[in-house]
Amino acid sequence: DSQTSPEADIPLPPPTAPPTQVLDPDKKTPDNWLPRDPRLIRLTGAHPLNVEAPLSDLYNEGFLTSPELFYVRNHGHVPRVRDEDIPDWEFTVEGMVEHPLKLTMRDLLEQYDQHTYPITLVCAGNRRKEQNVVRKTKGFSWGAAGVSTALFTGVVMADLLKKAKPKRGARYVCMEGADKLPNGYYGTSVKLNWVMDPNRGMMLAHMMNGEMLRPDHGKPLRAVIPGQIGGRSVKWLKRIIITNEPSDNWYHIYDNRVLPTSVSPEESANNPAWWVDERYAIYDLSTNSAIAYPAHEEQLELVGAPEKYRAKGYAYGGGGRRVTRVEVSLDKGKTWRLAKIDYAEDRYREAGPRQLCGGTLDMEWRESSFCWCFWNIDIAVSELAETRDMFVRAMDESMNIQPRDMYWSVLGMMNNPWYRVTISRENDYLRFEHPTQPALMPGGWMERVKKAGGNLSNGYWGEKIGGEEAPEP
Amino acid sequence: DSQTSPEADIPLPPPTAPPTQVLDPDKKTPDNWLPRDPRLIRLTGAHPLNVEAPLSDLYNEGFLTSPELFYVRNHGHVPRVRDEDIPDWEFTVEGMVEHPLKLTMRDLLEQYDQHTYPITLVCAGNRRKEQNVVRKTKGFSWGAAGVSTALFTGVVMADLLKKAKPKRGARYVCMEGADKLPNGYYGTSVKLNWVMDPNRGMMLAHMMNGEMLRPDHGKPLRAVIPGQIGGRSVKWLKRIIITNEPSDNWYHIYDNRVLPTSVSPEESANNPAWWVDERYAIYDLSTNSAIAYPAHEEQLELVGAPEKYRAKGYAYGGGGRRVTRVEVSLDKGKTWRLAKIDYAEDRYREAGPRQLCGGTLDMEWRESSFCWCFWNIDIAVSELAETRDMFVRAMDESMNIQPRDMYWSVLGMMNNPWYRVTISRENDYLRFEHPTQPALMPGGWMERVKKAGGNLSNGYWGEKIGGEEAPEP
C-alpha cells in the first residue's frame, strides 16, 4: 500500500522503479527510445502504446499509482522531448481572448502559482472488453484497470485564462497536443465555464507524483481534467484555443462518444450527423466500481480457511461527485450489503494547506471528489461457498447508481453495469472468475457463457433460468 | 399547450383559473380558508395538503404548470398572510456572516435585482407508489405527477449572501419556514458553495408564473433550489442561517434521505446513526422519465386506427444536467429506439435578455438545464398490438441512465427505474395500464402482478418467464 507522510496522514506515492530498458515490442516502433514496464498489458499490439496494469498489481499499489503502472492511452508515437529543451517548450493561449499568450515552460513555472492535487484519471473505455464480448465495438478491449491516480503538480488552468481574458461569447476551451496523427494533432475541448470553476480543478500539469511527467504521460506538459474521461486530458500540450463552438478536431468528433444504443456500426458510418451531436459527447465519468479481490482465477481453499474472506476493490464517481455507498450482492441483486469505503482523498482535504511535490496542496475548501475510493467487505467463507456469484455496485452523491444492464454503443464507452465475479466450487476450494481479461487474453465468465449459447443481454448474465431456456428478454 | 409570447418563441403560462371555493375536505382543517382545485389528488387524506394533478391533466397543460395544478408538499397548515402584511414580511440572513441582515419583502423588492427563470420542481417522492407496492415505505404514495414547472421571479440568493458576507469556515446555508410543525419549523440546508455558484441558479422567489405566490406554494416568499429535490425549496421563508454544519432541523435529518437498501424500517428506527450520515441525504434529482400517453386505462381502437400512435411523456435530469436522450423499448429492454425531445427551456435561453413577469430573463450564459423536457415517438399501431409492454428511460449529459431495477429504501425516495406501461389486447382494442395510480387509488399492473404472486423485484417486473416459475433472482 501507499506510503504515508510522516507529519500528516496523507498517502504518498508508492515506491517507483523507472523502467530502464526498451522492451522488444517497442524496438521496431517509433517509440524505440522509450523504456517501459514489462508488466503492462498491451491492448493494441506493440504500437501505439495502449496499456493497463494487471488489476491486482494496480490495486496493490494502493491509492496512488506509480507512473510505470499508470494506464496509457496513446494515439500515435510519443513526442520526444530532451530534458534540456523543456524550459523552452512553447505553448499558446489563443482564439477568443483579449490577450493571446505565448508561454514557455519556464514562464509557466516562474509566473504562476504551482498546485498539487491527487486526481484519478479513467479511460472512457475502462471495462470495454465486457462490451466487446457482447458485441464487437469499434474500440479495443480495456479490462477494469484503465484507471489510475497520481499527485499532479502544475497550474490551475483558470489562472492562465484569467490573464488571457476570454472575450464575450467564448464558450469552449480547445486543446491540442504535439502528437501528430493521421488525422492531425490530437485535440479536444471542454466548456470554458467548467475551466473557470475552481471546484472543477482543471489544471496544466508538469509533474506526476513529484517527478517530471514521463514521456507516455505527456512530458513536459499536459492538461488534467478531473472527474472527466481521460480523453479530455490532452498530453504534450501545445495549444489552448478559446472558441464559441466545441472542438472540430477529428479526435473530438470521432472518439469519446456514447451514441444511442440503437445506432449500428453501419448507421454510424453512413450518417455523419450522429458524430457531431454534442449531446452524445462524453465529459463526466459515470459511477463505476470493480472487484479486485477475489482476483480472476483466485482460489480459496475451504479446508482450514479463515471464517471470513475480505472482498475489496475500487469505485469512482463522475464530475467530482463522491461515491456515497458501495454495495455487494451474493444473490443476484435480490439483496445488497453495505461495504466499507476508504476515501483516501479526504486525508489530503483534512491535512490542511501545505507544500507537496513542489506545489501547494490546499483542498480544505473544495467539496468535490476527484479520486477513486477503495471498498472492502468481510464475507463468511461459508456464504461464498453457497453462492455462485458476487456483484458490486456503487452509487454517487447524486444517487446515480450503476445499473444491472450494459449500455452497448458503437464505440463501446462508459461501461458500468454491476461488476460480477462468479464462484465455482471445485473439490475443496472455491474458484473465482472475473467477467473478462483485457485485450485478447482469454478467460472470464462472459466468454464461457457466450460460448455456451447464453444471451448476455438477458438481464441475467446469460444464465438459463430455473433449468429452462433463457427468457425472451 | 402553453401559450407563446408574441415577440419571441418562449412558452408563457397556461390559462389559469384561481380556485375560489373552499373544498369540503378542507373545511374541517386549519386550511379552511384556502380555496383549492378539485382536480388535485390528495395523497395524505384531507390534511396536510399533499397533492398531485392527474398525470394527463399535468401533461396537457404543457411546459409550464398552472399554480392550481402545481404539486404541493405541505407538512402542516399553511401560514396565512394577508396581502396588506406582505410588504412587512420579515426574514433574516444570520449565523456565520459578517453583516447579519434583517429584511422585509419591501427591501427585497426595492434593493435587489429581480430575475425570472423557468424551473421544474420535483418531489423526492415522485413515483413512490411503485416502491410502496413492492414493499411499504415510510412515505406516502406519489404517482408520477409530483413534478411541475413554473416561471419563478425573485432574487438570486447569492446576491443576498454577498451582502451578508459569509465568514471563513462557513459551508452551509440553512433555511427555515414559517410553518410551525410538531417537530419545530420546517427547515433544511444546502451547500453554501452551491448557492454562490451562478450556474446553480438558487433563488428566493415571490412570484410564480407572473402572479404572487399562492399560499400553498409559499406566499409570500420561498426558496427555489433548481435541479434539486423539492424538499430543499423552503416555503414561507423566514430565516437563512449560515453554518459550518448541515442543518440539524428535524425535517432535514428525518426526511429526504435514501438510506441503503439493506437498512430495514426496524434497523433505521433502532440506530439513529443512519439518519445523520450526510452521504445519504438527497440533493440533486436523479434522471427520471414517465409515459403520459398512452394514459392509464387508455383504449386504442384497432379498427380504423391510424397507422401510427404517438407516445409521449416527460423526462428530467438532476443538478442542472440535461437529458440527452430518451429511449423507448417494446421488447422488455432488449432493443431501444430513440424518442424526439423537446427542450422548451432552450427557447428562453435563445430568446436573449428581456423582461418577463417582473424580472429579467437572461439565460444565454447559463449552460445548466433546470426544467423537464417532453419526449415523443411515433410507433406503428401494429407493433403495439404485437407487444405486451412499453418502456421509457432517459439518460443525462453525464451518461446517468435510469436503471431497470428499483432501489427500495425505507423512506421510499428517488424512484427512477424504467417506466413501464403494459398493453393488453381486448377484442378489437388495446388497453394500456400504468404501473400504479397515486395514493390509495387502485389500479395499475404492479398491484395486479403482486396479487398474482409475482415477485416485482425479479428484474422482469414480476412476470413468470417462459411459462415457468419466476426465477430465483
Coordinates of N, CA and C in Angstrom, one line a residue, chain A residues 168 171-172 191-194 197 199 257-263 274 279-287 321-325 327 331-338 341 353 364-368 393 395-407 409 414 416 418 455 457-460 465-466 468-473, chain B residues 168 171-172 191-194 197 199 257-263 274 279-287 321-325 327 331-338 341 353 364-368 393 395-407 409 414 416 418 455 457-460 465-466 468-473:
Chain A
R168 N -16.3 38.0 -24.7 CA -17.8 37.7 -24.6 C -18.1 36.8 -25.8
R171 N -17.0 30.1 -25.3 CA -17.7 29.1 -24.5 C -16.9 27.8 -24.4
Y172 N -15.9 27.6 -25.2 CA -15.2 26.4 -25.1 C -13.7 26.6 -25.1
K191 N -15.8 22.7 -21.7 CA -16.5 24.0 -21.5 C -15.7 25.0 -20.8
L192 N -15.6 26.3 -21.3 CA -14.9 27.4 -20.6 C -15.4 27.6 -19.2
N193 N -16.8 27.5 -19.1 CA -17.5 27.6 -17.9 C -16.9 26.7 -16.8
W194 N -16.6 25.4 -17.2 CA -16.0 24.5 -16.3 C -14.6 24.8 -15.9
D197 N -14.4 27.3 -13.2 CA -15.0 27.0 -11.9 C -13.9 26.3 -11.0
N199 N -14.1 24.7 -8.4 CA -14.5 23.4 -7.8 C -14.2 22.3 -8.8
R257 N -17.5 9.2 -27.5 CA -19.0 9.4 -27.6 C -19.7 8.2 -27.3
V258 N -20.9 8.3 -26.6 CA -21.8 7.2 -26.5 C -23.0 7.5 -27.4
L259 N -22.9 7.0 -28.6 CA -24.1 7.1 -29.5 C -25.2 6.3 -28.9
P260 N -26.4 6.6 -29.3 CA -27.6 5.8 -28.8 C -27.3 4.3 -29.2
T261 N -27.8 3.5 -28.3 CA -27.6 2.0 -28.5 C -28.2 1.5 -29.7
S262 N -29.2 2.2 -30.3 CA -29.9 1.8 -31.5 C -29.1 2.1 -32.7
V263 N -28.0 2.9 -32.6 CA -27.2 3.2 -33.8 C -26.2 2.1 -34.1
W274 N -24.7 11.8 -36.6 CA -24.6 11.2 -35.3 C -23.3 11.7 -34.5
R279 N -24.7 16.2 -27.8 CA -25.3 15.5 -26.7 C -24.7 14.2 -26.4
Y280 N -24.1 13.6 -27.4 CA -23.5 12.2 -27.2 C -22.0 12.2 -26.9
A281 N -21.5 13.4 -26.7 CA -20.0 13.5 -26.3 C -19.9 13.2 -24.8
I282 N -18.9 12.5 -24.4 CA -18.7 12.2 -23.0 C -17.9 13.2 -22.3
Y283 N -18.3 13.7 -21.2 CA -17.4 14.5 -20.4 C -17.2 13.9 -19.0
D284 N -18.2 14.0 -18.1 CA -18.1 13.4 -16.8 C -18.0 11.9 -16.9
L285 N -17.2 11.4 -16.1 CA -17.2 9.9 -15.9 C -18.5 9.5 -15.3
S286 N -18.9 8.2 -15.5 CA -20.1 7.7 -14.8 C -19.7 6.9 -13.6
T287 N -20.6 6.7 -12.7 CA -20.3 5.9 -11.5 C -19.9 4.5 -11.9
R321 N -18.4 14.1 -8.3 CA -19.5 13.6 -7.4 C -18.9 12.4 -6.6
R322 N -19.1 12.4 -5.3 CA -18.5 11.5 -4.4 C -19.3 10.1 -4.5
V323 N -18.6 9.1 -4.3 CA -19.2 7.8 -4.1 C -19.7 7.7 -2.7
T324 N -21.0 7.5 -2.5 CA -21.6 7.6 -1.2 C -21.9 6.2 -0.6
R325 N -22.0 5.2 -1.5 CA -22.2 3.9 -1.0 C -21.7 2.9 -2.0
E327 N -22.2 -1.3 -2.6 CA -23.0 -2.4 -2.2 C -22.6 -3.7 -2.9
D331 N -26.7 -12.6 -4.0 CA -27.9 -13.3 -4.5 C -28.5 -12.7 -5.8
K332 N -27.6 -12.3 -6.7 CA -28.0 -11.8 -8.0 C -28.8 -10.6 -7.9
G333 N -28.5 -9.7 -6.9 CA -29.2 -8.4 -6.9 C -30.5 -8.4 -6.1
K334 N -30.8 -9.5 -5.5 CA -32.1 -9.5 -4.7 C -31.8 -8.7 -3.4
T335 N -30.7 -8.9 -2.7 CA -30.4 -8.1 -1.5 C -29.0 -7.7 -1.7
W336 N -28.7 -6.6 -1.0 CA -27.4 -6.0 -1.1 C -26.9 -5.7 0.3
R337 N -25.6 -5.8 0.6 CA -25.0 -5.4 1.8 C -24.0 -4.3 1.6
L338 N -23.8 -3.5 2.6 CA -23.0 -2.3 2.5 C -21.6 -2.6 2.8
I341 N -16.1 2.0 2.9 CA -15.4 2.8 1.9 C -14.2 3.5 2.6
P353 N -3.6 23.2 4.4 CA -2.7 23.7 3.3 C -1.2 23.3 3.7
E364 N -8.9 21.9 1.6 CA -10.0 22.1 2.6 C -11.2 22.7 2.1
W365 N -11.1 23.6 1.2 CA -12.2 24.4 0.7 C -13.0 23.7 -0.4
R366 N -12.4 22.6 -0.9 CA -13.0 22.0 -2.1 C -13.9 20.9 -1.7
E367 N -15.1 20.9 -2.2 CA -16.1 19.8 -1.7 C -16.2 18.7 -2.8
S368 N -15.7 18.9 -3.9 CA -15.8 17.8 -4.9 C -14.8 16.7 -4.7
R393 N -21.8 -2.8 -6.8 CA -22.2 -1.6 -7.5 C -22.0 -0.4 -6.6
M395 N -22.9 3.9 -5.8 CA -23.9 5.0 -6.0 C -23.1 6.3 -5.7
D396 N -23.4 7.4 -6.4 CA -22.8 8.6 -6.1 C -23.7 9.6 -5.3
E397 N -23.2 10.7 -4.9 CA -23.9 11.6 -4.1 C -25.2 12.2 -4.7
S398 N -25.3 12.1 -6.0 CA -26.5 12.4 -6.7 C -27.4 11.2 -6.9
M399 N -27.1 10.2 -6.2 CA -27.9 8.9 -6.3 C -27.9 8.3 -7.7
N400 N -26.8 8.5 -8.4 CA -26.6 7.8 -9.7 C -26.0 6.5 -9.3
I401 N -26.7 5.4 -9.7 CA -26.3 4.1 -9.3 C -25.9 3.3 -10.6
Q402 N -24.9 2.4 -10.4 CA -24.6 1.5 -11.5 C -25.8 0.6 -11.8
P403 N -26.1 0.4 -13.1 CA -27.2 -0.4 -13.5 C -26.9 -1.8 -13.6
R404 N -27.9 -2.7 -13.6 CA -27.8 -4.1 -13.9 C -27.4 -4.2 -15.4
D405 N -28.0 -3.4 -16.3 CA -27.8 -3.6 -17.7 C -26.7 -2.9 -18.3
M406 N -26.0 -3.5 -19.2 CA -24.9 -2.8 -20.0 C -25.6 -1.9 -21.1
Y407 N -25.0 -0.7 -21.3 CA -25.4 0.1 -22.4 C -24.4 -0.1 -23.5
S409 N -22.9 0.5 -27.0 CA -22.9 1.5 -28.1 C -21.7 1.3 -29.1
M414 N -17.8 3.9 -21.5 CA -18.5 4.1 -20.2 C -19.3 2.9 -19.7
N416 N -20.5 0.4 -17.3 CA -20.6 0.5 -15.9 C -21.7 -0.4 -15.2
W418 N -23.2 -3.5 -13.0 CA -22.8 -4.2 -11.8 C -21.6 -5.1 -12.2
N455 N -27.5 -15.7 -23.7 CA -27.7 -14.4 -24.1 C -27.3 -13.4 -23.1
S457 N -27.3 -10.4 -22.7 CA -28.1 -9.2 -22.5 C -29.5 -9.5 -21.9
N458 N -29.6 -10.7 -21.4 CA -31.0 -11.1 -20.9 C -31.3 -10.6 -19.5
G459 N -30.5 -9.8 -18.9 CA -30.7 -9.3 -17.6 C -30.3 -10.3 -16.5
Y460 N -29.9 -11.5 -17.0 CA -29.4 -12.5 -16.0 C -28.0 -13.0 -16.4
I465 N -32.5 -19.9 -16.8 CA -33.2 -19.6 -15.5 C -34.1 -20.8 -15.2
G466 N -33.9 -21.3 -14.0 CA -34.7 -22.4 -13.5 C -34.6 -23.6 -14.3
E468 N -34.5 -23.8 -17.4 CA -35.2 -23.7 -18.7 C -34.3 -22.8 -19.6
E469 N -34.8 -22.6 -20.8 CA -34.2 -21.7 -21.7 C -34.1 -20.3 -21.1
A470 N -33.1 -19.6 -21.6 CA -33.1 -18.2 -21.2 C -34.4 -17.5 -21.7
P471 N -34.9 -16.5 -20.9 CA -36.1 -15.9 -21.3 C -36.0 -15.1 -22.6
E472 N -37.0 -15.0 -23.3 CA -37.1 -13.9 -24.4 C -37.0 -12.6 -23.7
P473 N -35.9 -11.9 -23.7 CA -35.9 -10.6 -22.9 C -36.7 -9.5 -23.6
Chain B
R168 N -15.2 33.0 7.0 CA -14.3 31.8 6.7 C -14.8 30.6 7.5
R171 N -20.0 26.9 5.5 CA -20.2 25.9 4.5 C -21.6 25.5 4.1
Y172 N -22.5 25.9 4.9 CA -23.9 25.5 4.6 C -24.9 26.7 4.8
K191 N -25.5 23.4 0.3 CA -24.2 23.9 0.5 C -24.0 25.3 0.1
L192 N -23.3 26.1 0.8 CA -23.0 27.5 0.5 C -22.3 27.6 -0.8
N193 N -21.4 26.8 -1.0 CA -20.7 26.6 -2.3 C -21.7 26.6 -3.5
W194 N -22.7 25.9 -3.4 CA -23.7 25.8 -4.5 C -24.5 27.1 -4.6
D197 N -22.7 29.7 -6.6 CA -22.4 29.3 -8.0 C -23.5 29.8 -8.9
N199 N -24.2 29.2 -11.8 CA -24.8 28.2 -12.7 C -25.8 27.3 -12.0
R257 N -34.0 11.3 2.5 CA -32.7 10.5 2.5 C -33.0 9.2 1.8
V258 N -32.0 8.7 1.1 CA -32.0 7.4 0.6 C -31.1 6.5 1.4
L259 N -31.6 5.9 2.5 CA -30.8 5.0 3.3 C -30.4 3.8 2.4
P260 N -29.3 3.2 2.7 CA -29.0 1.9 2.0 C -30.2 1.0 2.0
T261 N -30.3 0.3 0.9 CA -31.5 -0.6 0.7 C -31.5 -1.7 1.7
S262 N -30.3 -2.0 2.3 CA -30.3 -3.1 3.3 C -30.8 -2.6 4.7
V263 N -31.0 -1.3 4.9 CA -31.5 -0.8 6.2 C -33.0 -1.0 6.2
W274 N -27.9 6.1 11.2 CA -28.2 6.1 9.8 C -28.7 7.5 9.3
R279 N -24.0 11.4 3.8 CA -23.9 10.8 2.5 C -25.3 10.3 1.9
Y280 N -26.2 10.1 2.8 CA -27.5 9.5 2.4 C -28.5 10.6 2.2
A281 N -28.2 11.9 2.4 CA -29.1 13.0 2.2 C -29.2 13.2 0.7
I282 N -30.4 13.5 0.2 CA -30.6 13.7 -1.2 C -30.5 15.2 -1.5
Y283 N -29.8 15.6 -2.5 CA -29.8 16.9 -3.1 C -30.2 16.9 -4.5
D284 N -29.3 16.6 -5.4 CA -29.7 16.5 -6.8 C -30.8 15.5 -7.1
L285 N -31.7 15.9 -8.0 CA -32.6 14.9 -8.5 C -31.9 13.9 -9.3
S286 N -32.5 12.7 -9.5 CA -31.8 11.7 -10.4 C -32.6 11.7 -11.7
T287 N -32.0 11.2 -12.7 CA -32.6 11.1 -14.1 C -33.9 10.3 -14.0
R321 N -28.1 18.9 -14.9 CA -27.7 18.1 -16.0 C -28.8 17.8 -17.0
R322 N -28.5 18.0 -18.3 CA -29.5 17.9 -19.3 C -29.8 16.5 -19.7
V323 N -31.1 16.2 -20.0 CA -31.5 14.9 -20.6 C -31.0 14.9 -22.0
T324 N -30.1 14.0 -22.3 CA -29.6 14.0 -23.7 C -30.2 12.9 -24.6
R325 N -30.9 12.0 -24.0 CA -31.6 11.0 -24.8 C -32.7 10.4 -24.0
E327 N -35.2 7.0 -24.5 CA -35.3 5.8 -25.3 C -36.6 4.9 -24.9
D331 N -39.6 -4.4 -26.4 CA -39.2 -5.8 -26.2 C -38.5 -6.0 -24.9
K332 N -39.0 -5.4 -23.8 CA -38.5 -5.6 -22.5 C -37.0 -5.2 -22.3
G333 N -36.6 -4.2 -23.0 CA -35.2 -3.7 -22.8 C -34.2 -4.4 -23.7
K334 N -34.6 -5.3 -24.6 CA -33.7 -5.9 -25.5 C -33.2 -4.9 -26.5
T335 N -34.1 -4.1 -27.1 CA -33.7 -3.1 -28.0 C -34.4 -1.8 -27.6
W336 N -33.8 -0.7 -28.0 CA -34.4 0.6 -27.7 C -34.4 1.5 -28.9
R337 N -35.4 2.3 -29.0 CA -35.5 3.3 -30.1 C -35.5 4.7 -29.5
L338 N -35.0 5.6 -30.3 CA -34.7 7.0 -29.8 C -36.0 7.8 -30.0
I341 N -37.0 14.7 -28.5 CA -37.0 15.5 -27.3 C -37.3 17.0 -27.6
P353 N -31.7 38.3 -23.5 CA -32.2 39.0 -22.3 C -33.4 39.8 -22.5
E364 N -28.9 33.1 -21.7 CA -28.0 32.8 -22.7 C -26.7 32.3 -22.2
W365 N -26.2 32.8 -21.0 CA -24.9 32.5 -20.5 C -25.0 31.2 -19.7
R366 N -26.1 30.7 -19.3 CA -26.2 29.6 -18.4 C -26.3 28.3 -19.2
E367 N -25.5 27.3 -18.9 CA -25.4 26.1 -19.6 C -26.1 24.9 -18.9
S368 N -26.5 25.1 -17.7 CA -27.3 24.1 -17.0 C -28.7 24.1 -17.4
R393 N -36.9 5.2 -20.8 CA -35.8 5.5 -19.9 C -35.1 6.8 -20.5
M395 N -31.5 9.3 -20.3 CA -30.1 9.4 -19.9 C -29.7 10.9 -19.8
D396 N -28.8 11.3 -18.9 CA -28.4 12.7 -18.8 C -27.1 12.9 -19.5
E397 N -26.6 14.2 -19.5 CA -25.4 14.5 -20.2 C -24.2 13.9 -19.5
S398 N -24.3 13.4 -18.3 CA -23.2 12.7 -17.6 C -23.4 11.2 -17.8
M399 N -24.2 10.8 -18.7 CA -24.5 9.4 -19.0 C -25.1 8.6 -17.9
N400 N -25.7 9.3 -17.0 CA -26.5 8.6 -15.9 C -27.8 8.2 -16.5
I401 N -28.1 6.9 -16.5 CA -29.3 6.4 -17.1 C -30.2 5.8 -16.1
Q402 N -31.5 5.8 -16.4 CA -32.4 5.2 -15.5 C -32.2 3.7 -15.5
P403 N -32.2 3.0 -14.4 CA -31.9 1.6 -14.3 C -33.2 0.8 -14.5
R404 N -32.9 -0.5 -14.8 CA -34.0 -1.5 -14.8 C -34.6 -1.7 -13.4
D405 N -33.7 -1.7 -12.4 CA -34.1 -2.1 -11.1 C -34.5 -0.9 -10.2
M406 N -35.5 -1.1 -9.4 CA -35.9 -0.2 -8.4 C -34.9 -0.2 -7.2
Y407 N -34.6 1.0 -6.7 CA -33.8 1.0 -5.4 C -34.7 1.3 -4.3
S409 N -35.8 1.8 -0.6 CA -35.2 2.2 0.7 C -36.3 2.7 1.7
M414 N -36.7 8.9 -4.6 CA -35.9 8.9 -5.8 C -36.1 7.7 -6.7
N416 N -36.7 5.7 -9.8 CA -36.5 6.1 -11.2 C -36.2 4.9 -12.1
W418 N -36.9 2.2 -15.2 CA -37.6 2.3 -16.4 C -39.1 2.4 -16.1
N455 N -43.1 -11.8 -8.2 CA -42.0 -11.1 -7.4 C -41.6 -9.9 -8.2
S457 N -39.5 -7.7 -7.8 CA -38.1 -7.4 -7.8 C -37.2 -8.4 -8.6
N458 N -37.8 -9.2 -9.4 CA -37.0 -10.2 -10.1 C -36.4 -9.8 -11.4
G459 N -36.4 -8.5 -11.6 CA -35.7 -8.0 -12.8 C -36.6 -8.2 -14.1
Y460 N -37.8 -8.8 -13.9 CA -38.7 -8.9 -15.0 C -40.1 -8.5 -14.6
I465 N -41.4 -16.4 -16.3 CA -40.6 -16.4 -17.5 C -40.7 -17.7 -18.2
G466 N -41.1 -17.6 -19.5 CA -41.2 -18.9 -20.3 C -42.2 -19.8 -19.8
E468 N -42.7 -20.6 -16.9 CA -42.3 -21.3 -15.6 C -42.4 -20.3 -14.4
E469 N -42.0 -20.8 -13.3 CA -42.0 -20.0 -12.1 C -41.0 -18.8 -12.4
A470 N -41.2 -17.7 -11.7 CA -40.3 -16.6 -11.7 C -38.9 -17.2 -11.2
P471 N -37.9 -16.6 -11.8 CA -36.5 -17.1 -11.3 C -36.2 -16.7 -9.9
E472 N -35.4 -17.5 -9.3 CA -34.8 -17.1 -8.0 C -33.9 -15.9 -8.4
P473 N -34.2 -14.7 -8.1 CA -33.3 -13.6 -8.6 C -32.0 -13.5 -7.7

